[in-house]
Amino acid sequence: MFHGTESHLVNLCFQYPVLGFFNLPGAGTAIGIFPINDPSFNQFVSAVANVSVSVFWVKDTLANVGVFNVTADLFQIELNNPSRQVINAVVLSGTVSSLESELTNVSYRVSVVETLTENPPVQPPIWIAPGGWTGKYNLDATGALGPLLRGGNPENEFS
Amino acid sequence: MPFGLPVTPPDRVYTFENVAPGPQHQQIYYSHP
């Protein structure tokens, strides 16, 4: 991440599907994304996220750096593999702000809670692979990632 | 949600994390009018 400003406080919103490194038995690691069976089955229960500013450069006495509005939610996203596969996946969103400063690194954690069933079965991760998914995704005409399906905050099951 | 209510254990929990570069000494300079 890179965000730098001078005398105007500027907010920069970010929104990324979370990818992970997965151990492949006997074959090292691969980068992939978890498709989630939702909302047809409600595999997605909740997700929590935090993001912290790790590295920033102060450029003046009035400098200000911040990160806020951090959420992890379930979105429908379209992968840019040849079949333009549409999946539901956890997306990390937030805002960083900068004034007379440069923000170059943030750290994050996203934890996901799921319920699983035999039918429909759990979908395996989709790997980044030559000729397949590149790790990127398609935006709609407005530049949006995809419709929000469910917020990451757990719904109250006991009320 | 009030404390003390039963919670069904989830079937799967996982965490994605990115650890940015560790503590670094920052060069801080001031521009005084």
JSON list of C-alpha atoms in Angstrom, two decimals:
[
{"chain": "A", "resi": 1, "resn": "MET", "atom": "CA", "xyz": [0.00, 0.00, 0.00]},
{"chain": "A", "resi": 2, "resn": "PHE", "atom": "CA", "xyz": [1.19, 3.49, -0.72]},
{"chain": "A", "resi": 3, "resn": "HIS", "atom": "CA", "xyz": [-0.62, 6.68, 0.23]},
{"chain": "A", "resi": 4, "resn": "GLY", "atom": "CA", "xyz": [1.08, 10.06, 0.41]},
{"chain": "A", "resi": 5, "resn": "THR", "atom": "CA", "xyz": [-0.27, 13.57, 0.74]},
{"chain": "A", "resi": 6, "resn": "GLU", "atom": "CA", "xyz": [0.77, 17.11, 1.40]},
{"chain": "A", "resi": 7, "resn": "SER", "atom": "CA", "xyz": [-1.43, 19.77, 2.98]},
{"chain": "A", "resi": 8, "resn": "HIS", "atom": "CA", "xyz": [-4.85, 18.22, 2.40]},
{"chain": "A", "resi": 9, "resn": "LEU", "atom": "CA", "xyz": [-6.08, 15.29, 4.50]},
{"chain": "A", "resi": 10, "resn": "VAL", "atom": "CA", "xyz": [-6.97, 12.58, 2.01]},
{"chain": "A", "resi": 11, "resn": "ASN", "atom": "CA", "xyz": [-8.83, 9.37, 2.74]},
{"chain": "A", "resi": 12, "resn": "LEU", "atom": "CA", "xyz": [-8.08, 6.34, 0.59]},
{"chain": "A", "resi": 13, "resn": "CYS", "atom": "CA", "xyz": [-10.55, 3.46, 0.69]},
{"chain": "A", "resi": 14, "resn": "PHE", "atom": "CA", "xyz": [-9.24, -0.03, 0.05]},
{"chain": "A", "resi": 15, "resn": "GLN", "atom": "CA", "xyz": [-11.09, -3.25, -0.62]},
{"chain": "A", "resi": 16, "resn": "TYR", "atom": "CA", "xyz": [-9.41, -6.58, -1.32]},
{"chain": "A", "resi": 17, "resn": "PRO", "atom": "CA", "xyz": [-10.54, -10.20, -1.34]},
{"chain": "A", "resi": 18, "resn": "VAL", "atom": "CA", "xyz": [-8.30, -12.01, 1.14]},
{"chain": "A", "resi": 19, "resn": "LEU", "atom": "CA", "xyz": [-5.97, -14.58, -0.36]},
{"chain": "A", "resi": 20, "resn": "GLY", "atom": "CA", "xyz": [-3.96, -17.14, 1.54]},
{"chain": "A", "resi": 21, "resn": "PHE", "atom": "CA", "xyz": [-0.96, -19.40, 1.25]},
{"chain": "A", "resi": 22, "resn": "PHE", "atom": "CA", "xyz": [-2.06, -23.02, 1.42]},
{"chain": "A", "resi": 23, "resn": "ASN", "atom": "CA", "xyz": [0.08, -26.08, 2.05]},
{"chain": "A", "resi": 24, "resn": "LEU", "atom": "CA", "xyz": [-0.23, -28.58, -0.75]},
{"chain": "A", "resi": 25, "resn": "PRO", "atom": "CA", "xyz": [0.57, -32.09, 0.52]},
{"chain": "A", "resi": 26, "resn": "GLY", "atom": "CA", "xyz": [3.99, -32.92, -0.86]},
{"chain": "A", "resi": 27, "resn": "ALA", "atom": "CA", "xyz": [3.91, -29.99, -3.25]},
{"chain": "A", "resi": 28, "resn": "GLY", "atom": "CA", "xyz": [4.90, -26.90, -1.35]},
{"chain": "A", "resi": 29, "resn": "THR", "atom": "CA", "xyz": [2.57, -23.96, -1.05]},
{"chain": "A", "resi": 30, "resn": "ALA", "atom": "CA", "xyz": [0.12, -22.25, -3.36]},
{"chain": "A", "resi": 31, "resn": "ILE", "atom": "CA", "xyz": [-1.80, -18.99, -3.21]},
{"chain": "A", "resi": 32, "resn": "GLY", "atom": "CA", "xyz": [-5.55, -19.32, -3.37]},
{"chain": "A", "resi": 33, "resn": "ILE", "atom": "CA", "xyz": [-8.93, -18.05, -2.31]},
{"chain": "A", "resi": 34, "resn": "PHE", "atom": "CA", "xyz": [-11.75, -19.83, -0.47]},
{"chain": "A", "resi": 35, "resn": "PRO", "atom": "CA", "xyz": [-15.12, -19.87, -2.26]},
{"chain": "A", "resi": 36, "resn": "ILE", "atom": "CA", "xyz": [-17.91, -19.88, 0.33]},
{"chain": "A", "resi": 37, "resn": "ASN", "atom": "CA", "xyz": [-21.30, -21.54, -0.11]},
{"chain": "A", "resi": 38, "resn": "ASP", "atom": "CA", "xyz": [-23.44, -18.62, 0.83]},
{"chain": "A", "resi": 39, "resn": "PRO", "atom": "CA", "xyz": [-26.12, -17.40, 1.16]},
{"chain": "A", "resi": 40, "resn": "SER", "atom": "CA", "xyz": [-27.79, -20.54, -0.24]},
{"chain": "A", "resi": 41, "resn": "PHE", "atom": "CA", "xyz": [-26.44, -22.48, 2.67]},
{"chain": "A", "resi": 42, "resn": "ASN", "atom": "CA", "xyz": [-25.08, -19.86, 5.10]},
{"chain": "A", "resi": 43, "resn": "GLN", "atom": "CA", "xyz": [-21.60, -21.34, 5.40]},
{"chain": "A", "resi": 44, "resn": "PHE", "atom": "CA", "xyz": [-20.39, -17.87, 6.33]},
{"chain": "A", "resi": 45, "resn": "VAL", "atom": "CA", "xyz": [-21.00, -17.13, 10.02]},
{"chain": "A", "resi": 46, "resn": "SER", "atom": "CA", "xyz": [-18.85, -14.12, 10.75]},
{"chain": "A", "resi": 47, "resn": "ALA", "atom": "CA", "xyz": [-15.51, -12.51, 10.10]},
{"chain": "A", "resi": 48, "resn": "VAL", "atom": "CA", "xyz": [-13.42, -10.12, 12.13]},
{"chain": "A", "resi": 49, "resn": "ALA", "atom": "CA", "xyz": [-10.55, -8.00, 10.92]},
{"chain": "A", "resi": 50, "resn": "ASN", "atom": "CA", "xyz": [-7.99, -5.59, 12.17]},
{"chain": "A", "resi": 51, "resn": "VAL", "atom": "CA", "xyz": [-5.62, -3.39, 10.24]},
{"chain": "A", "resi": 52, "resn": "SER", "atom": "CA", "xyz": [-2.78, -1.40, 11.76]},
{"chain": "A", "resi": 53, "resn": "VAL", "atom": "CA", "xyz": [-0.41, 1.17, 10.33]},
{"chain": "A", "resi": 54, "resn": "SER", "atom": "CA", "xyz": [3.05, -0.40, 10.21]},
{"chain": "A", "resi": 55, "resn": "VAL", "atom": "CA", "xyz": [5.30, 2.03, 8.37]},
{"chain": "A", "resi": 56, "resn": "PHE", "atom": "CA", "xyz": [4.76, 5.68, 7.67]},
{"chain": "A", "resi": 57, "resn": "TRP", "atom": "CA", "xyz": [6.89, 8.71, 7.00]},
{"chain": "A", "resi": 58, "resn": "VAL", "atom": "CA", "xyz": [6.19, 11.98, 8.75]},
{"chain": "A", "resi": 59, "resn": "LYS", "atom": "CA", "xyz": [6.70, 14.97, 6.48]},
{"chain": "A", "resi": 60, "resn": "ASP", "atom": "CA", "xyz": [5.71, 17.89, 8.65]},
{"chain": "A", "resi": 61, "resn": "THR", "atom": "CA", "xyz": [4.78, 18.89, 12.18]},
{"chain": "A", "resi": 62, "resn": "LEU", "atom": "CA", "xyz": [1.09, 18.69, 11.28]},
{"chain": "A", "resi": 63, "resn": "ALA", "atom": "CA", "xyz": [1.34, 15.15, 9.93]},
{"chain": "A", "resi": 64, "resn": "ASN", "atom": "CA", "xyz": [-1.54, 12.77, 10.48]},
{"chain": "A", "resi": 65, "resn": "VAL", "atom": "CA", "xyz": [-1.81, 9.08, 9.57]},
{"chain": "A", "resi": 66, "resn": "GLY", "atom": "CA", "xyz": [-4.73, 6.85, 10.35]},
{"chain": "A", "resi": 67, "resn": "VAL", "atom": "CA", "xyz": [-6.62, 3.67, 9.50]},
{"chain": "A", "resi": 68, "resn": "PHE", "atom": "CA", "xyz": [-10.30, 3.16, 10.27]},
{"chain": "A", "resi": 69, "resn": "ASN", "atom": "CA", "xyz": [-13.61, 1.67, 9.08]},
{"chain": "A", "resi": 70, "resn": "VAL", "atom": "CA", "xyz": [-12.04, -1.78, 8.95]},
{"chain": "A", "resi": 71, "resn": "THR", "atom": "CA", "xyz": [-14.44, -4.61, 8.13]},
{"chain": "A", "resi": 72, "resn": "ALA", "atom": "CA", "xyz": [-14.37, -8.13, 6.71]},
{"chain": "A", "resi": 73, "resn": "ASP", "atom": "CA", "xyz": [-17.55, -9.02, 4.82]},
{"chain": "A", "resi": 74, "resn": "LEU", "atom": "CA", "xyz": [-18.83, -11.55, 2.34]},
{"chain": "A", "resi": 75, "resn": "PHE", "atom": "CA", "xyz": [-18.97, -10.30, -1.24]},
{"chain": "A", "resi": 76, "resn": "GLN", "atom": "CA", "xyz": [-19.83, -11.82, -4.55]},
{"chain": "A", "resi": 77, "resn": "ILE", "atom": "CA", "xyz": [-16.80, -11.43, -6.77]},
{"chain": "A", "resi": 78, "resn": "GLU", "atom": "CA", "xyz": [-15.99, -12.40, -10.33]},
{"chain": "A", "resi": 79, "resn": "LEU", "atom": "CA", "xyz": [-12.56, -13.92, -10.84]},
{"chain": "A", "resi": 80, "resn": "ASN", "atom": "CA", "xyz": [-10.71, -13.07, -14.01]},
{"chain": "A", "resi": 81, "resn": "ASN", "atom": "CA", "xyz": [-9.99, -16.65, -14.98]},
{"chain": "A", "resi": 82, "resn": "PRO", "atom": "CA", "xyz": [-11.06, -17.66, -18.50]},
{"chain": "A", "resi": 83, "resn": "SER", "atom": "CA", "xyz": [-14.53, -18.75, -17.34]},
{"chain": "A", "resi": 84, "resn": "ARG", "atom": "CA", "xyz": [-15.08, -15.52, -15.38]},
{"chain": "A", "resi": 85, "resn": "GLN", "atom": "CA", "xyz": [-16.02, -17.66, -12.40]},
{"chain": "A", "resi": 86, "resn": "VAL", "atom": "CA", "xyz": [-18.31, -15.99, -9.86]},
{"chain": "A", "resi": 87, "resn": "ILE", "atom": "CA", "xyz": [-17.74, -16.92, -6.22]},
{"chain": "A", "resi": 88, "resn": "ASN", "atom": "CA", "xyz": [-18.55, -15.59, -2.79]},
{"chain": "A", "resi": 89, "resn": "ALA", "atom": "CA", "xyz": [-15.51, -14.68, -0.74]},
{"chain": "A", "resi": 90, "resn": "VAL", "atom": "CA", "xyz": [-14.38, -12.67, 2.26]},
{"chain": "A", "resi": 91, "resn": "VAL", "atom": "CA", "xyz": [-13.29, -9.14, 1.43]},
{"chain": "A", "resi": 92, "resn": "LEU", "atom": "CA", "xyz": [-11.23, -6.85, 3.66]},
{"chain": "A", "resi": 93, "resn": "SER", "atom": "CA", "xyz": [-12.29, -3.20, 3.51]},
{"chain": "A", "resi": 94, "resn": "GLY", "atom": "CA", "xyz": [-11.03, -0.10, 5.23]},
{"chain": "A", "resi": 95, "resn": "THR", "atom": "CA", "xyz": [-9.84, 3.46, 4.91]},
{"chain": "A", "resi": 96, "resn": "VAL", "atom": "CA", "xyz": [-6.43, 5.00, 5.41]},
{"chain": "A", "resi": 97, "resn": "SER", "atom": "CA", "xyz": [-5.92, 8.72, 5.83]},
{"chain": "A", "resi": 98, "resn": "SER", "atom": "CA", "xyz": [-2.85, 10.83, 5.32]},
{"chain": "A", "resi": 99, "resn": "LEU", "atom": "CA", "xyz": [-1.85, 14.45, 5.87]},
{"chain": "A", "resi": 100, "resn": "GLU", "atom": "CA", "xyz": [1.69, 15.68, 5.24]},
{"chain": "A", "resi": 101, "resn": "SER", "atom": "CA", "xyz": [2.85, 12.07, 5.39]},
{"chain": "A", "resi": 102, "resn": "GLU", "atom": "CA", "xyz": [3.41, 8.89, 3.47]},
{"chain": "A", "resi": 103, "resn": "LEU", "atom": "CA", "xyz": [1.90, 5.57, 4.51]},
{"chain": "A", "resi": 104, "resn": "THR", "atom": "CA", "xyz": [3.71, 2.65, 2.95]},
{"chain": "A", "resi": 105, "resn": "ASN", "atom": "CA", "xyz": [2.73, -0.48, 4.91]},
{"chain": "A", "resi": 106, "resn": "VAL", "atom": "CA", "xyz": [-0.16, -1.84, 6.90]},
{"chain": "A", "resi": 107, "resn": "SER", "atom": "CA", "xyz": [-0.58, -5.16, 8.70]},
{"chain": "A", "resi": 108, "resn": "TYR", "atom": "CA", "xyz": [-3.85, -7.03, 8.82]},
{"chain": "A", "resi": 109, "resn": "ARG", "atom": "CA", "xyz": [-5.52, -10.10, 10.19]},
{"chain": "A", "resi": 110, "resn": "VAL", "atom": "CA", "xyz": [-8.84, -11.51, 9.02]},
{"chain": "A", "resi": 111, "resn": "SER", "atom": "CA", "xyz": [-10.43, -14.41, 10.88]},
{"chain": "A", "resi": 112, "resn": "VAL", "atom": "CA", "xyz": [-13.39, -16.25, 9.39]},
{"chain": "A", "resi": 113, "resn": "VAL", "atom": "CA", "xyz": [-15.90, -18.49, 11.20]},
{"chain": "A", "resi": 114, "resn": "GLU", "atom": "CA", "xyz": [-17.88, -21.01, 9.14]},
{"chain": "A", "resi": 115, "resn": "THR", "atom": "CA", "xyz": [-20.36, -23.83, 9.48]},
{"chain": "A", "resi": 116, "resn": "LEU", "atom": "CA", "xyz": [-19.86, -26.78, 7.13]},
{"chain": "A", "resi": 117, "resn": "THR", "atom": "CA", "xyz": [-22.14, -29.48, 5.75]},
{"chain": "A", "resi": 118, "resn": "GLU", "atom": "CA", "xyz": [-21.90, -32.53, 3.51]},
{"chain": "A", "resi": 119, "resn": "ASN", "atom": "CA", "xyz": [-24.42, -31.07, 1.09]},
{"chain": "A", "resi": 120, "resn": "PRO", "atom": "CA", "xyz": [-23.37, -28.83, -0.45]},
{"chain": "A", "resi": 121, "resn": "PRO", "atom": "CA", "xyz": [-19.79, -29.93, 0.20]},
{"chain": "A", "resi": 122, "resn": "VAL", "atom": "CA", "xyz": [-17.04, -27.52, 1.12]},
{"chain": "A", "resi": 123, "resn": "GLN", "atom": "CA", "xyz": [-15.45, -26.03, -1.97]},
{"chain": "A", "resi": 124, "resn": "PRO", "atom": "CA", "xyz": [-11.68, -26.36, -2.21]},
{"chain": "A", "resi": 125, "resn": "PRO", "atom": "CA", "xyz": [-9.57, -23.22, -2.64]},
{"chain": "A", "resi": 126, "resn": "ILE", "atom": "CA", "xyz": [-9.14, -21.81, -6.12]},
{"chain": "A", "resi": 127, "resn": "TRP", "atom": "CA", "xyz": [-5.45, -21.57, -6.88]},
{"chain": "A", "resi": 128, "resn": "ILE", "atom": "CA", "xyz": [-3.51, -18.99, -8.77]},
{"chain": "A", "resi": 129, "resn": "ALA", "atom": "CA", "xyz": [-2.19, -21.03, -11.69]},
{"chain": "A", "resi": 130, "resn": "PRO", "atom": "CA", "xyz": [-0.84, -20.55, -15.21]},
{"chain": "A", "resi": 131, "resn": "GLY", "atom": "CA", "xyz": [-3.75, -20.50, -17.66]},
{"chain": "A", "resi": 132, "resn": "GLY", "atom": "CA", "xyz": [-6.21, -20.28, -14.79]},
{"chain": "A", "resi": 133, "resn": "TRP", "atom": "CA", "xyz": [-6.87, -17.64, -12.22]},
{"chain": "A", "resi": 134, "resn": "THR", "atom": "CA", "xyz": [-4.30, -14.86, -12.18]},
{"chain": "A", "resi": 135, "resn": "GLY", "atom": "CA", "xyz": [-5.16, -13.69, -8.66]},
{"chain": "A", "resi": 136, "resn": "LYS", "atom": "CA", "xyz": [-7.13, -10.74, -9.95]},
{"chain": "A", "resi": 137, "resn": "TYR", "atom": "CA", "xyz": [-10.85, -10.14, -10.29]},
{"chain": "A", "resi": 138, "resn": "ASN", "atom": "CA", "xyz": [-13.21, -8.21, -12.50]},
{"chain": "A", "resi": 139, "resn": "LEU", "atom": "CA", "xyz": [-14.82, -4.93, -11.50]},
{"chain": "A", "resi": 140, "resn": "ASP", "atom": "CA", "xyz": [-18.21, -3.81, -12.76]},
{"chain": "A", "resi": 141, "resn": "ALA", "atom": "CA", "xyz": [-18.82, -0.68, -14.81]},
{"chain": "A", "resi": 142, "resn": "THR", "atom": "CA", "xyz": [-18.79, 1.45, -11.66]},
{"chain": "A", "resi": 143, "resn": "GLY", "atom": "CA", "xyz": [-15.47, 0.02, -10.52]},
{"chain": "A", "resi": 144, "resn": "ALA", "atom": "CA", "xyz": [-17.14, -1.89, -7.71]},
{"chain": "A", "resi": 145, "resn": "LEU", "atom": "CA", "xyz": [-16.00, -5.31, -6.58]},
{"chain": "A", "resi": 146, "resn": "GLY", "atom": "CA", "xyz": [-19.41, -6.99, -6.42]},
{"chain": "A", "resi": 147, "resn": "PRO", "atom": "CA", "xyz": [-22.57, -6.93, -4.37]},
{"chain": "A", "resi": 148, "resn": "LEU", "atom": "CA", "xyz": [-22.24, -7.22, -0.62]},
{"chain": "A", "resi": 149, "resn": "LEU", "atom": "CA", "xyz": [-23.91, -10.43, 0.49]},
{"chain": "A", "resi": 150, "resn": "ARG", "atom": "CA", "xyz": [-23.50, -10.44, 4.25]},
{"chain": "A", "resi": 151, "resn": "GLY", "atom": "CA", "xyz": [-21.72, -8.26, 6.77]},
{"chain": "A", "resi": 152, "resn": "GLY", "atom": "CA", "xyz": [-18.97, -9.73, 8.88]},
{"chain": "A", "resi": 153, "resn": "ASN", "atom": "CA", "xyz": [-20.66, -8.96, 12.16]},
{"chain": "A", "resi": 154, "resn": "PRO", "atom": "CA", "xyz": [-22.38, -12.08, 13.48]},
{"chain": "A", "resi": 155, "resn": "GLU", "atom": "CA", "xyz": [-26.14, -11.97, 13.61]},
{"chain": "A", "resi": 156, "resn": "ASN", "atom": "CA", "xyz": [-27.70, -12.46, 17.02]},
{"chain": "A", "resi": 157, "resn": "GLU", "atom": "CA", "xyz": [-29.11, -15.98, 17.05]},
{"chain": "A", "resi": 158, "resn": "PHE", "atom": "CA", "xyz": [-30.46, -15.74, 20.57]},
{"chain": "A", "resi": 159, "resn": "SER", "atom": "CA", "xyz": [-32.71, -12.72, 20.48]},
{"chain": "B", "resi": 1, "resn": "MET", "atom": "CA", "xyz": [-25.18, -10.52, 22.78]},
{"chain": "B", "resi": 2, "resn": "PRO", "atom": "CA", "xyz": [-25.36, -10.98, 26.56]},
{"chain": "B", "resi": 3, "resn": "PHE", "atom": "CA", "xyz": [-22.65, -12.97, 28.26]},
{"chain": "B", "resi": 4, "resn": "GLY", "atom": "CA", "xyz": [-23.35, -16.51, 29.38]},
{"chain": "B", "resi": 5, "resn": "LEU", "atom": "CA", "xyz": [-25.44, -17.74, 26.47]},
{"chain": "B", "resi": 6, "resn": "PRO", "atom": "CA", "xyz": [-24.39, -20.96, 24.75]},
{"chain": "B", "resi": 7, "resn": "VAL", "atom": "CA", "xyz": [-22.55, -20.66, 21.47]},
{"chain": "B", "resi": 8, "resn": "THR", "atom": "CA", "xyz": [-22.46, -23.46, 18.93]},
{"chain": "B", "resi": 9, "resn": "PRO", "atom": "CA", "xyz": [-18.85, -24.30, 18.12]},
{"chain": "B", "resi": 10, "resn": "PRO", "atom": "CA", "xyz": [-18.01, -23.41, 14.55]},
{"chain": "B", "resi": 11, "resn": "ASP", "atom": "CA", "xyz": [-16.97, -26.10, 12.10]},
{"chain": "B", "resi": 12, "resn": "ARG", "atom": "CA", "xyz": [-14.06, -24.18, 10.69]},
{"chain": "B", "resi": 13, "resn": "VAL", "atom": "CA", "xyz": [-12.10, -21.11, 11.71]},
{"chain": "B", "resi": 14, "resn": "TYR", "atom": "CA", "xyz": [-9.14, -19.71, 9.83]},
{"chain": "B", "resi": 15, "resn": "THR", "atom": "CA", "xyz": [-7.12, -16.54, 9.80]},
{"chain": "B", "resi": 16, "resn": "PHE", "atom": "CA", "xyz": [-5.45, -14.64, 7.01]},
{"chain": "B", "resi": 17, "resn": "GLU", "atom": "CA", "xyz": [-2.67, -12.39, 8.12]},
{"chain": "B", "resi": 18, "resn": "ASN", "atom": "CA", "xyz": [-0.14, -10.15, 6.54]},
{"chain": "B", "resi": 19, "resn": "VAL", "atom": "CA", "xyz": [2.79, -9.10, 8.65]},
{"chain": "B", "resi": 20, "resn": "ALA", "atom": "CA", "xyz": [4.29, -5.94, 7.27]},
{"chain": "B", "resi": 21, "resn": "PRO", "atom": "CA", "xyz": [7.97, -5.13, 7.76]},
{"chain": "B", "resi": 22, "resn": "GLY", "atom": "CA", "xyz": [8.88, -5.00, 11.44]},
{"chain": "B", "resi": 23, "resn": "PRO", "atom": "CA", "xyz": [9.81, -2.02, 13.54]},
{"chain": "B", "resi": 24, "resn": "GLN", "atom": "CA", "xyz": [11.98, 0.42, 11.69]},
{"chain": "B", "resi": 25, "resn": "HIS", "atom": "CA", "xyz": [13.59, 3.62, 12.73]},
{"chain": "B", "resi": 26, "resn": "GLN", "atom": "CA", "xyz": [11.78, 6.42, 11.02]},
{"chain": "B", "resi": 27, "resn": "GLN", "atom": "CA", "xyz": [13.47, 9.48, 9.73]},
{"chain": "B", "resi": 28, "resn": "ILE", "atom": "CA", "xyz": [11.40, 12.33, 11.07]},
{"chain": "B", "resi": 29, "resn": "TYR", "atom": "CA", "xyz": [12.08, 15.85, 10.00]},
{"chain": "B", "resi": 30, "resn": "TYR", "atom": "CA", "xyz": [10.25, 19.07, 10.56]},
{"chain": "B", "resi": 31, "resn": "SER", "atom": "CA", "xyz": [9.80, 22.04, 8.34]},
{"chain": "B", "resi": 32, "resn": "HIS", "atom": "CA", "xyz": [9.50, 25.16, 10.41]},
{"chain": "B", "resi": 33, "resn": "PRO", "atom": "CA", "xyz": [8.12, 28.33, 8.90]}
]
